[in-house]
Coordinates of C-alpha atoms and ligand atoms in Angstrom, one line a residue:
M9 CA -16.2 3.0 14.8
D10 CA -13.6 2.6 17.5
L11 CA -10.3 0.9 17.0
R12 CA -10.4 -2.5 18.7
E13 CA -6.9 -2.9 20.0
K14 CA -7.6 -5.7 22.5
P15 CA -11.1 -6.9 21.8
D16 CA -10.7 -10.2 23.3
A17 CA -8.7 -9.2 26.4
D18 CA -11.5 -10.3 28.7
S19 CA -13.1 -13.1 26.8
G20 CA -10.0 -15.0 25.7
L21 CA -9.6 -16.4 22.2
T22 CA -12.7 -16.7 20.1
A23 CA -13.3 -18.0 16.6
R24 CA -12.6 -14.5 15.3
S25 CA -9.4 -14.1 17.2
F26 CA -6.0 -14.2 15.7
T27 CA -2.5 -13.9 17.1
V28 CA 0.3 -11.9 15.5
T29 CA 3.8 -13.3 16.2
C30 CA 7.2 -11.7 15.8
P31 CA 9.3 -13.3 13.0
F32 CA 12.5 -12.8 15.0
D33 CA 11.6 -15.5 17.5
D34 CA 7.9 -16.4 17.1
S35 CA 7.1 -14.5 20.3
E36 CA 3.6 -13.0 20.6
V37 CA 3.1 -9.4 19.5
G38 CA -0.6 -9.4 20.4
Q39 CA -4.1 -10.8 19.8
L40 CA -6.8 -9.1 17.8
S41 CA -10.2 -10.0 16.5
R42 CA -11.3 -10.3 12.8
S43 CA -14.0 -7.8 11.9
T44 CA -17.4 -9.2 11.2
P45 CA -19.2 -8.5 7.9
Q46 CA -21.6 -6.3 10.0
E47 CA -18.7 -4.3 11.5
I48 CA -17.2 -3.7 8.1
R49 CA -20.6 -2.5 6.7
A50 CA -20.9 -0.2 9.7
A51 CA -17.4 1.1 9.2
F52 CA -18.3 2.1 5.7
A53 CA -21.6 3.6 6.7
A54 CA -19.9 5.7 9.5
A55 CA -17.1 6.8 7.2
G56 CA -19.7 7.8 4.6
Q57 CA -21.5 9.9 7.1
A58 CA -18.4 11.6 8.3
Q59 CA -17.2 12.1 4.8
R60 CA -20.1 14.3 3.8
H61 CA -18.9 16.9 6.4
W62 CA -15.3 16.4 5.6
A63 CA -15.9 17.1 1.9
E64 CA -17.0 20.6 2.9
V65 CA -13.9 21.3 5.0
P66 CA -11.4 23.5 3.0
V67 CA -8.4 21.7 1.6
E68 CA -6.1 23.9 3.8
R69 CA -7.7 22.5 6.9
R70 CA -7.4 19.0 5.7
I71 CA -3.7 19.7 5.0
E72 CA -3.3 20.8 8.7
V73 CA -4.4 17.4 9.8
I74 CA -1.7 15.8 7.6
R75 CA 1.0 18.2 8.9
R76 CA 0.0 17.4 12.5
F77 CA 0.1 13.7 11.7
A78 CA 3.6 14.0 10.2
A79 CA 4.8 15.7 13.4
L80 CA 3.3 13.0 15.5
V81 CA 5.0 10.3 13.4
D82 CA 8.3 12.2 14.0
N83 CA 7.6 12.2 17.8
H84 CA 6.8 8.5 17.9
Q85 CA 9.7 7.2 15.7
D86 CA 11.1 4.7 18.2
E87 CA 7.7 3.2 19.0
L88 CA 6.7 2.9 15.3
L89 CA 10.1 1.3 14.4
D90 CA 9.7 -1.2 17.2
L91 CA 6.2 -2.1 16.2
A92 CA 7.0 -2.5 12.4
Q93 CA 10.0 -4.6 13.2
R94 CA 8.1 -6.8 15.6
E95 CA 5.4 -7.5 13.1
T96 CA 7.6 -8.0 10.1
G97 CA 11.1 -9.1 11.4
K98 CA 12.7 -6.5 9.1
A99 CA 16.0 -4.7 9.9
R100 CA 15.5 -1.4 11.8
I101 CA 17.1 0.5 8.9
S102 CA 14.4 -0.8 6.5
A103 CA 11.7 0.4 8.9
A104 CA 13.5 3.7 9.2
E105 CA 13.2 4.1 5.4
E106 CA 9.5 3.8 5.8
L107 CA 9.4 6.7 8.2
A108 CA 11.5 8.8 5.9
D109 CA 9.1 8.0 3.1
I110 CA 6.1 9.1 5.2
G111 CA 8.0 12.3 5.9
L112 CA 8.6 13.0 2.2
W113 CA 5.0 12.1 1.1
T114 CA 3.3 14.2 3.8
H115 CA 5.5 17.1 2.9
Y116 CA 4.5 16.7 -0.8
L117 CA 0.8 16.4 0.0
A118 CA 0.9 19.5 2.2
R119 CA 2.7 21.5 -0.5
E120 CA 0.9 20.3 -3.6
G121 CA -2.5 19.2 -2.3
G122 CA -4.2 22.6 -2.9
A123 CA -2.8 22.9 -6.4
A124 CA -3.8 19.3 -7.4
L125 CA -7.4 19.7 -6.2
R126 CA -8.1 23.3 -7.2
T127 CA -11.0 24.1 -9.5
R128 CA -9.7 24.8 -13.0
Q129 CA -11.1 27.1 -15.6
R130 CA -11.5 25.2 -18.9
Q131 CA -11.9 26.5 -22.5
G132 CA -15.6 27.0 -23.1
G133 CA -17.2 25.3 -26.1
F134 CA -18.3 28.6 -27.6
P135 CA -16.0 31.7 -27.2
L136 CA -17.6 34.4 -25.1
L137 CA -20.8 32.4 -24.8
T138 CA -19.7 29.5 -22.7
S139 CA -17.7 29.6 -19.5
T140 CA -16.6 26.2 -18.2
Y141 CA -14.8 24.9 -15.2
E142 CA -13.8 21.6 -13.8
R143 CA -13.9 20.7 -10.1
R144 CA -12.7 17.7 -8.2
V145 CA -15.4 15.8 -6.3
P146 CA -14.3 13.1 -3.7
V147 CA -15.4 9.6 -4.7
G148 CA -16.8 8.9 -1.2
V149 CA -15.3 6.1 0.9
V150 CA -12.1 4.6 -0.4
G151 CA -11.2 1.0 0.5
V152 CA -7.4 0.7 0.9
I153 CA -6.0 -2.9 1.0
T154 CA -2.3 -3.3 1.9
P155 CA 0.3 -6.1 2.2
W156 CA 2.6 -6.7 5.2
N157 CA 6.0 -5.7 3.6
Y158 CA 5.8 -2.0 4.2
P159 CA 3.3 -1.7 7.1
L160 CA 4.2 1.9 8.0
T161 CA 4.4 3.6 4.6
L162 CA 2.0 1.7 2.3
P163 CA -1.2 2.3 4.3
M164 CA -0.4 6.0 4.7
T165 CA 0.9 6.5 1.1
D166 CA -2.5 5.5 -0.1
S167 CA -4.9 6.7 2.6
L168 CA -3.5 10.2 3.1
P169 CA -4.1 11.4 -0.4
A170 CA -7.6 9.9 -0.3
L171 CA -8.4 11.8 2.9
L172 CA -6.8 14.9 1.5
A173 CA -9.1 14.7 -1.5
G174 CA -12.1 14.8 0.8
N175 CA -12.9 11.1 1.1
G176 CA -13.4 8.7 4.0
V177 CA -11.2 5.6 4.2
V178 CA -11.6 2.0 5.3
L179 CA -8.2 0.4 5.6
K180 CA -7.7 -3.4 5.5
P181 CA -4.1 -4.2 6.3
D182 CA -2.6 -7.7 6.1
E183 CA -3.4 -9.5 9.3
Q184 CA 0.4 -9.8 10.1
T185 CA 0.8 -6.1 10.4
S186 CA -2.6 -5.1 12.0
H187 CA -1.1 -3.5 15.1
T188 CA 1.0 -1.1 13.0
A189 CA -2.0 0.0 11.0
L190 CA -4.1 0.5 14.1
R191 CA -1.4 2.6 15.7
L192 CA -1.0 4.8 12.7
V193 CA -4.7 5.5 12.5
K194 CA -4.8 6.3 16.2
L195 CA -2.1 8.9 15.5
L196 CA -4.3 10.3 12.7
R197 CA -7.1 10.7 15.2
E198 CA -4.7 12.4 17.6
A199 CA -4.0 14.8 14.7
D200 CA -7.7 15.7 14.7
L201 CA -8.9 13.6 11.8
P202 CA -12.7 13.5 12.4
Q203 CA -14.0 10.5 14.3
N204 CA -15.2 7.7 12.1
L205 CA -13.8 9.2 8.9
M206 CA -11.2 6.5 8.7
S207 CA -11.4 3.0 10.2
V208 CA -9.2 -0.1 10.2
V209 CA -11.0 -3.4 9.6
L210 CA -9.1 -6.6 10.3
G211 CA -9.2 -10.1 8.8
S212 CA -8.2 -12.4 6.0
G213 CA -8.0 -11.3 2.4
E214 CA -10.9 -13.2 1.2
E215 CA -13.3 -12.3 4.0
A216 CA -12.4 -8.8 5.2
G217 CA -10.7 -7.8 1.9
G218 CA -13.6 -9.1 -0.1
A219 CA -16.1 -7.1 2.0
V220 CA -14.1 -3.9 1.6
V221 CA -14.1 -4.4 -2.1
D222 CA -17.9 -4.9 -2.0
H223 CA -18.6 -1.6 -0.1
A224 CA -15.9 0.8 -1.4
D225 CA -16.5 3.6 -3.8
Y226 CA -13.0 3.2 -5.0
V227 CA -10.4 0.4 -4.3
M228 CA -6.7 1.1 -3.8
F229 CA -5.1 -2.3 -3.7
T230 CA -1.4 -3.1 -3.1
G231 CA -0.3 -6.7 -3.3
S232 CA 0.4 -9.6 -5.7
S233 CA -0.7 -9.5 -9.3
A234 CA -2.8 -12.6 -8.8
T235 CA -4.9 -11.1 -6.1
G236 CA -4.9 -7.8 -7.9
K237 CA -6.8 -9.4 -10.8
V238 CA -9.4 -10.9 -8.5
V239 CA -10.0 -7.6 -6.8
A240 CA -10.1 -5.7 -10.2
Q241 CA -12.7 -8.1 -11.5
R242 CA -14.8 -7.6 -8.4
C243 CA -14.5 -3.8 -8.8
A244 CA -15.5 -4.1 -12.5
Q245 CA -18.7 -5.8 -11.5
R246 CA -19.7 -2.8 -9.4
L247 CA -18.1 -0.4 -11.8
V248 CA -16.1 1.3 -9.1
G249 CA -12.6 2.7 -9.7
F250 CA -9.6 0.5 -9.0
S251 CA -5.9 1.1 -8.7
G252 CA -3.5 -1.7 -8.3
E253 CA 0.2 -1.6 -7.3
L254 CA 1.3 -5.1 -7.9
G255 CA 4.3 -7.4 -8.3
G256 CA 7.6 -6.9 -10.1
K257 CA 10.6 -8.8 -11.5
N258 CA 12.8 -5.8 -11.8
P259 CA 16.0 -5.7 -13.9
M260 CA 19.3 -3.8 -13.4
L261 CA 21.5 -3.2 -16.5
V262 CA 25.2 -2.7 -15.9
L263 CA 26.4 -1.4 -19.2
E264 CA 29.9 -1.1 -20.6
D265 CA 30.5 2.4 -19.3
A266 CA 29.0 1.9 -15.9
D267 CA 30.5 3.1 -12.6
V268 CA 30.8 -0.4 -11.3
S269 CA 31.6 0.5 -7.7
H270 CA 28.4 2.6 -7.4
A271 CA 26.4 0.0 -9.3
A272 CA 27.5 -2.7 -6.8
T273 CA 26.6 -0.5 -3.8
A274 CA 23.2 0.2 -5.3
A275 CA 22.6 -3.5 -6.1
V276 CA 23.3 -4.5 -2.5
N277 CA 20.7 -2.0 -1.4
S278 CA 18.1 -2.7 -4.1
C279 CA 18.4 -6.5 -3.9
F280 CA 18.5 -6.9 -0.1
A281 CA 16.7 -3.9 1.5
N282 CA 13.8 -5.3 3.5
T283 CA 15.3 -8.7 3.0
G284 CA 14.3 -8.5 -0.7
Q285 CA 10.6 -8.3 0.2
L286 CA 10.1 -5.2 -1.8
C287 CA 8.0 -4.8 -4.9
M288 CA 10.8 -2.6 -6.4
S289 CA 13.5 -5.1 -5.5
I290 CA 16.0 -5.9 -8.2
E291 CA 15.8 -9.6 -8.9
R292 CA 17.7 -9.7 -12.3
I293 CA 21.1 -8.1 -13.1
Y294 CA 22.4 -8.0 -16.7
V295 CA 26.1 -7.2 -16.8
H296 CA 28.1 -6.4 -19.9
S297 CA 30.7 -9.1 -20.3
S298 CA 33.5 -6.5 -20.3
R299 CA 32.6 -5.6 -16.7
W300 CA 31.5 -8.9 -15.5
D301 CA 34.5 -9.9 -13.4
E302 CA 34.9 -6.5 -11.8
F303 CA 31.2 -6.2 -11.0
T304 CA 30.6 -9.7 -9.7
S305 CA 33.7 -9.6 -7.5
T306 CA 32.8 -6.2 -6.0
L307 CA 29.2 -7.2 -5.4
L308 CA 30.3 -10.5 -3.9
K309 CA 32.6 -8.7 -1.4
R310 CA 29.9 -6.4 -0.3
V311 CA 27.2 -9.1 0.0
R312 CA 29.6 -11.2 2.2
S313 CA 30.0 -8.2 4.6
L314 CA 26.2 -7.9 5.2
R315 CA 25.2 -8.5 8.8
L316 CA 22.1 -10.6 9.5
A317 CA 20.7 -10.2 13.0
P318 CA 17.4 -10.2 14.8
G319 CA 16.2 -7.6 17.3
L320 CA 15.2 -4.0 17.7
T321 CA 18.7 -2.7 17.2
W322 CA 20.6 -0.9 14.4
K323 CA 23.1 -3.8 14.1
A324 CA 21.5 -5.6 11.2
D325 CA 21.8 -4.8 7.5
V326 CA 19.3 -7.6 6.6
G327 CA 16.5 -8.8 8.7
S328 CA 14.3 -11.9 8.8
L329 CA 11.8 -13.0 6.2
V330 CA 8.2 -12.4 7.5
G331 CA 7.4 -16.0 8.2
Q332 CA 7.4 -19.7 7.2
A333 CA 5.5 -19.2 3.9
Q334 CA 8.1 -16.7 2.7
L335 CA 11.0 -18.9 3.8
S336 CA 9.5 -21.9 2.0
R337 CA 8.9 -19.9 -1.1
V338 CA 12.5 -18.6 -1.2
S339 CA 14.2 -21.9 -0.2
E340 CA 12.2 -24.0 -2.7
R341 CA 13.0 -21.7 -5.6
V342 CA 16.7 -21.5 -4.9
D343 CA 16.9 -25.3 -4.3
E344 CA 15.0 -26.0 -7.5
A345 CA 17.3 -23.6 -9.5
V346 CA 20.4 -25.2 -8.1
A347 CA 19.1 -28.7 -8.8
T348 CA 18.6 -27.7 -12.4
G349 CA 22.0 -26.0 -13.0
A350 CA 22.2 -22.6 -11.3
E351 CA 25.3 -21.8 -9.4
V352 CA 25.4 -20.1 -6.0
L353 CA 27.9 -17.3 -5.8
A354 CA 26.8 -16.2 -2.3
G355 CA 24.2 -17.3 0.2
G356 CA 21.7 -20.0 -0.9
R357 CA 20.7 -21.2 2.6
A358 CA 18.4 -20.6 5.5
R359 CA 20.0 -19.4 8.8
P360 CA 17.9 -21.0 11.6
D361 CA 20.9 -20.3 13.9
I362 CA 20.1 -16.6 13.7
G363 CA 16.3 -16.8 13.7
P364 CA 13.6 -19.2 12.4
Y365 CA 13.0 -17.3 9.1
F366 CA 16.4 -15.9 8.2
Y367 CA 17.8 -16.5 4.8
E368 CA 21.2 -15.4 3.5
P369 CA 21.4 -12.8 0.7
T370 CA 21.8 -14.9 -2.3
L371 CA 23.6 -14.4 -5.7
L372 CA 22.9 -16.9 -8.5
T373 CA 24.4 -17.3 -11.9
N374 CA 23.7 -19.8 -14.7
V375 CA 20.0 -19.2 -14.3
S376 CA 18.0 -20.2 -17.3
E377 CA 14.5 -20.3 -18.7
G378 CA 12.3 -22.8 -16.9
M379 CA 13.7 -22.0 -13.4
R380 CA 11.1 -20.1 -11.4
V381 CA 13.8 -17.6 -10.2
H382 CA 14.3 -16.6 -13.8
R383 CA 10.8 -15.4 -14.6
E384 CA 8.6 -15.3 -11.4
E385 CA 8.8 -12.8 -8.6
T386 CA 10.7 -14.4 -5.7
F387 CA 10.0 -11.6 -3.2
G388 CA 13.1 -12.5 -1.2
P389 CA 16.8 -11.9 -0.9
V390 CA 17.7 -13.6 -4.2
V391 CA 19.1 -12.1 -7.3
S392 CA 20.2 -13.7 -10.6
L393 CA 23.2 -12.4 -12.5
Y394 CA 23.3 -12.7 -16.3
R395 CA 26.3 -11.9 -18.6
V396 CA 25.3 -10.0 -21.8
D397 CA 27.4 -9.0 -24.8
S398 CA 25.7 -5.8 -25.9
E399 CA 23.3 -3.0 -24.8
E400 CA 20.6 -4.4 -27.1
E401 CA 20.9 -7.8 -25.6
A402 CA 20.5 -6.3 -22.1
I403 CA 17.4 -4.2 -23.1
D404 CA 15.8 -7.2 -24.8
A405 CA 16.4 -9.5 -21.8
A406 CA 15.2 -6.8 -19.4
N407 CA 12.0 -6.4 -21.3
D408 CA 11.4 -10.1 -21.5
T409 CA 8.9 -10.2 -18.6
D410 CA 5.2 -9.9 -18.0
Y411 CA 5.9 -7.3 -15.3
G412 CA 7.0 -3.7 -15.7
L413 CA 7.3 -2.0 -12.3
L414 CA 10.9 -0.7 -12.2
A415 CA 14.3 -0.9 -13.9
S416 CA 17.7 0.5 -13.1
V417 CA 20.3 1.4 -15.7
W418 CA 24.0 2.0 -15.0
S419 CA 25.8 4.0 -17.7
R420 CA 27.8 7.2 -17.8
Q421 CA 26.6 8.2 -21.3
R422 CA 23.7 6.0 -22.4
G423 CA 21.3 6.2 -19.5
D424 CA 18.4 8.1 -21.2
E425 CA 18.6 6.3 -24.5
V426 CA 18.4 3.0 -22.7
A427 CA 15.8 4.0 -20.1
Q428 CA 13.4 5.1 -22.8
Q429 CA 13.5 1.7 -24.4
L430 CA 12.6 -0.1 -21.2
R431 CA 9.0 -1.2 -20.4
A432 CA 8.8 -0.2 -16.8
G433 CA 6.7 2.5 -14.9
S434 CA 9.9 3.9 -13.2
V435 CA 13.4 3.8 -14.5
N436 CA 16.4 4.9 -12.3
I437 CA 19.6 5.9 -14.1
N438 CA 22.6 5.4 -11.9
D439 CA 20.5 4.5 -8.9
G440 CA 18.9 1.3 -7.8
H441 CA 15.3 1.8 -6.8
T442 CA 15.1 4.9 -4.6
A443 CA 15.5 8.0 -6.9
A444 CA 12.3 7.5 -8.8
W445 CA 10.3 6.5 -5.7
A446 CA 11.6 9.5 -3.8
S447 CA 10.6 11.8 -6.7
M448 CA 7.2 12.4 -5.1
D449 CA 6.0 14.8 -7.8
A450 CA 6.4 12.1 -10.5
P451 CA 3.8 9.2 -10.8
M452 CA 4.9 5.7 -9.8
G453 CA 3.3 2.5 -10.9
G454 CA 3.5 -0.5 -13.2
F455 CA 3.3 -1.5 -16.8
G456 CA 1.8 -4.9 -17.7
Q457 CA 1.2 -7.3 -14.8
S458 CA 2.7 -4.8 -12.3
G459 CA -0.5 -2.7 -12.0
I460 CA -3.0 -0.2 -13.1
G461 CA -3.0 3.4 -12.1
R462 CA -0.3 5.5 -10.4
R463 CA 0.5 6.7 -6.9
H464 CA 2.5 9.9 -6.2
G465 CA 2.3 13.2 -8.1
H466 CA -1.0 15.0 -8.6
E467 CA -2.3 11.8 -10.2
G468 CA -1.9 10.0 -6.8
I469 CA -4.3 12.6 -5.3
T470 CA -6.8 13.3 -8.1
K471 CA -7.4 9.6 -8.7
Y472 CA -9.5 9.6 -5.5
T473 CA -11.9 12.2 -7.1
E474 CA -14.4 12.4 -9.9
S475 CA -13.9 15.3 -12.2
Q476 CA -17.1 17.4 -12.6
T477 CA -17.4 19.8 -15.5
I478 CA -19.7 22.7 -15.1
A479 CA -20.5 24.9 -18.1
R480 CA -22.5 28.1 -18.1
Q481 CA -24.1 29.3 -21.3
R482 CA -24.8 32.9 -21.9
L483 CA -27.5 34.6 -24.1
A484 CA -29.3 31.5 -25.4
P485 CA -29.0 27.7 -25.1
V486 CA -27.1 25.7 -27.7
A487 CA -30.2 24.6 -29.7
R488 CA -31.9 25.3 -33.0
I489 CA -33.5 28.7 -33.0
P490 CA -37.3 28.3 -33.3
G491 CA -38.4 28.7 -36.9
M492 CA -35.0 27.7 -38.3
S493 CA -34.9 24.6 -40.5
Q494 CA -32.7 21.7 -39.6
K495 CA -30.6 22.3 -42.7
Q496 CA -30.1 25.9 -41.8
W497 CA -29.1 24.9 -38.3
A498 CA -26.7 22.3 -39.6
R499 CA -25.1 24.9 -41.9
M500 CA -24.8 27.4 -39.0
M501 CA -23.1 24.8 -36.8
M502 CA -20.6 24.0 -39.5
R503 CA -19.9 27.7 -40.1
G504 CA -19.4 28.1 -36.4
V505 CA -16.9 25.2 -36.4
R506 CA -15.0 26.7 -39.3
A507 CA -14.9 30.1 -37.6
L508 CA -13.6 28.4 -34.4
R509 CA -10.8 26.6 -36.4
S510 CA -9.7 30.0 -37.8
I511 CA -9.4 31.4 -34.3
R512 CA -7.7 28.5 -32.5
Ligands
LIG2 P1 -1.4 -10.5 -1.4 O1 -2.0 -10.1 -2.7 O2 -1.5 -11.9 -1.0 O3 -2.1 -9.7 -0.2 C1 -2.1 -8.3 -0.2 C2 -3.4 -7.8 0.6 O4 -4.6 -8.3 -0.1 C3 -3.5 -8.4 2.0 O5 -4.0 -7.4 2.9 C4 -4.5 -9.5 1.8 O6 -5.1 -9.9 3.0 C5 -5.4 -9.0 0.8 N1 -6.1 -10.0 0.0 C6 -5.8 -11.2 -0.3 N2 -6.8 -11.8 -1.0 C7 -7.7 -10.9 -1.2 C8 -9.0 -10.9 -1.9 N3 -9.4 -12.0 -2.5 N4 -9.7 -9.8 -1.9 C9 -9.3 -8.7 -1.2 N5 -8.1 -8.6 -0.6 C10 -7.4 -9.7 -0.6 O7 0.1 -10.0 -1.4 P2 1.3 -10.4 -0.5 O8 1.8 -11.6 -0.9 O9 0.9 -10.3 0.9 O10 2.3 -9.2 -0.8 C11 3.4 -9.3 -1.6 C12 3.0 -8.8 -3.0 O11 2.7 -7.5 -3.0 C13 4.2 -9.0 -3.9 O12 3.8 -9.4 -5.2 C14 4.7 -7.5 -4.1 O13 5.4 -7.3 -5.2 C15 3.4 -6.8 -4.0 N6 3.6 -5.4 -3.6 C16 3.5 -4.4 -4.5 C17 3.8 -3.1 -4.2 C18 3.7 -2.0 -5.2 O14 3.7 -0.8 -4.9 N7 3.7 -2.3 -6.5 C19 4.2 -2.8 -2.9 C20 4.3 -3.8 -2.0 C21 4.0 -5.1 -2.3

C-alpha cells in the first residue's frame, strides 16, 4: 500500500479529508484523507504477505535496515524537527530529544537484536534423551497505535522492534501528527524496508484505531489509560497480545539530604519538557519541610526564567500546548484548584499574546484531595508542591495513586531504600525522568493504571514474538512400554523423578 501524502490534492476536500494545523498560529500544515475500512484491511493483508518473506530474512539483514534508517534520520534532522514542531507546537529542543531517543534506541536494537532473538538451548525433560530448544517466531502483523505528544520517537520506538523481530506493522498515529508518521515510514522505505511490510493508516481513534485493533496479531498501544482499557478489552475478545503504555501522575521526592540545586534543575526539565505533555512528566513534588524554602525559591527562580516562544527556532524552552482541548483541560483544572484553595506560585494563566495555545509553566501549593490536579493526570505544564515531614510520609503520598509509571527520588544516602518502596515501573535516583528511559537495556512501563507490558530491553523486542519450544526425544517416546502395567509405569516415572532430583 502506498503512502497517501496528498490524496485529495486534485479532488479538494471530501468527507474523509482532514486538515492538520500548526498550534503555533493555526496555519495549515496539510490535508490528508482518512483511510477507509477497506484500505485498512488491505494494508494488513499486504503487510501479512510481505511479512512471510521478511520472517525468512536473517536478523543481521533486518538490522542493516535499522542502521540505514538511523543514518537517514541523522541526515534529515532539520526537516524532521520542523515537521514535528509544526504538528505539535513543541519547543525545538523537545523535538531534538526525540531524535536523540531514536538514535539511542536504534543503536540498542542493532547491538542487541541478534542476542534477544536467538534460538536458545533449553534443559531437556530427560537427561541425555531429550534435547530441547526455544525459538522466537514473529507474531505476524503488529498494530501500533500512537498519540501526538512524541510523534517522532513513539511510532519508531514501538514499530522498529516489531520489524526487527520479523513482523509487519500497520501504524495508526494520532491524526494531528500524521505527516510526521508518514515521513518516518517513507525514510524506512528509503532504508530498504520491503514494500508493503509497514503501512500508515490514518483516521480517528474509534474508526481507524478500532479497525487496526480488529485486524492486528498483536496491538502495541500508547495513549491514555481510559482508551487503553477499551483497546485491551477488544484485544481480549480476539485473544491477541496487547501491550499498553498509558498515563501517569508521577511523583518527585526531595528528601532531607537532597542536592536541592540539582533537584530544582531536574524538576524544571521533568515538569515542563514538551510543555508537560509527557507521560513521564513530574506532576507532584513532595519536599521535606527542612528543605522546603530552599527548594521552592530555587525552583521558582528557574521557572521564571523559562522562555516561551513559537516558531522553528532554538529560542524557546517551553512550546505551545497541542491545541484547544489541551488548553481547556489545563486551564480548567488550574482554575478549579485555585477556586477551591490552591495557591499559584508561578504561572497559572494562558498566554494568547504568544500563541493561541500557550500556557505558562505553573507551580501550585495548597493542593488538596478533591482537586483534579491532585489525583488526575493533567498532561500539561502544571506541578503541585507538597510539604512533608518525613521520608515515610513522602513514600506514602507518592504511592497514593492509581498510576505507577515513574518516580524520581532526590537523596544523597537513601535513594535505593526509598526507590525500592515506590510503586512505579521506573524510578530515577538523583535524576528527573531521563536516566531510566535512556537505559535502553532496562524495561520501561507502568504499574497499575499506567500500563501492561514493557518497552525497551530484550523484552521490548521479544514481546513481538511467540516462543516456540521444540523437543527431540531419542531412543523411544515418553510413553508406557508395551506390556508394562500402569502401576509399574507410575513407579518408574516416580523413580525417574527422584533420580532427577538427586542430579539437579
Ligand atoms: P488517547 O488515548 O486519546 O489516544 C491515543 C491514540 O489512540 C490516538 O492515536 C487515538 O487516535 C487512538 N485511539 C483513541 N480511541 C481509540 C479507540 N477506541 N481504539 C483504538 N485507538 C484509539 O491519548 P491522548 O490523549 O492522545 O494521549 C495522551 C495520553 O497518552 C496521556 O494519558 C499520556 O500519559 C499517554 N502517553 C503514555 C505514554 C507512555 O509511554 N506510557 C507515552 C505517551 C503518552
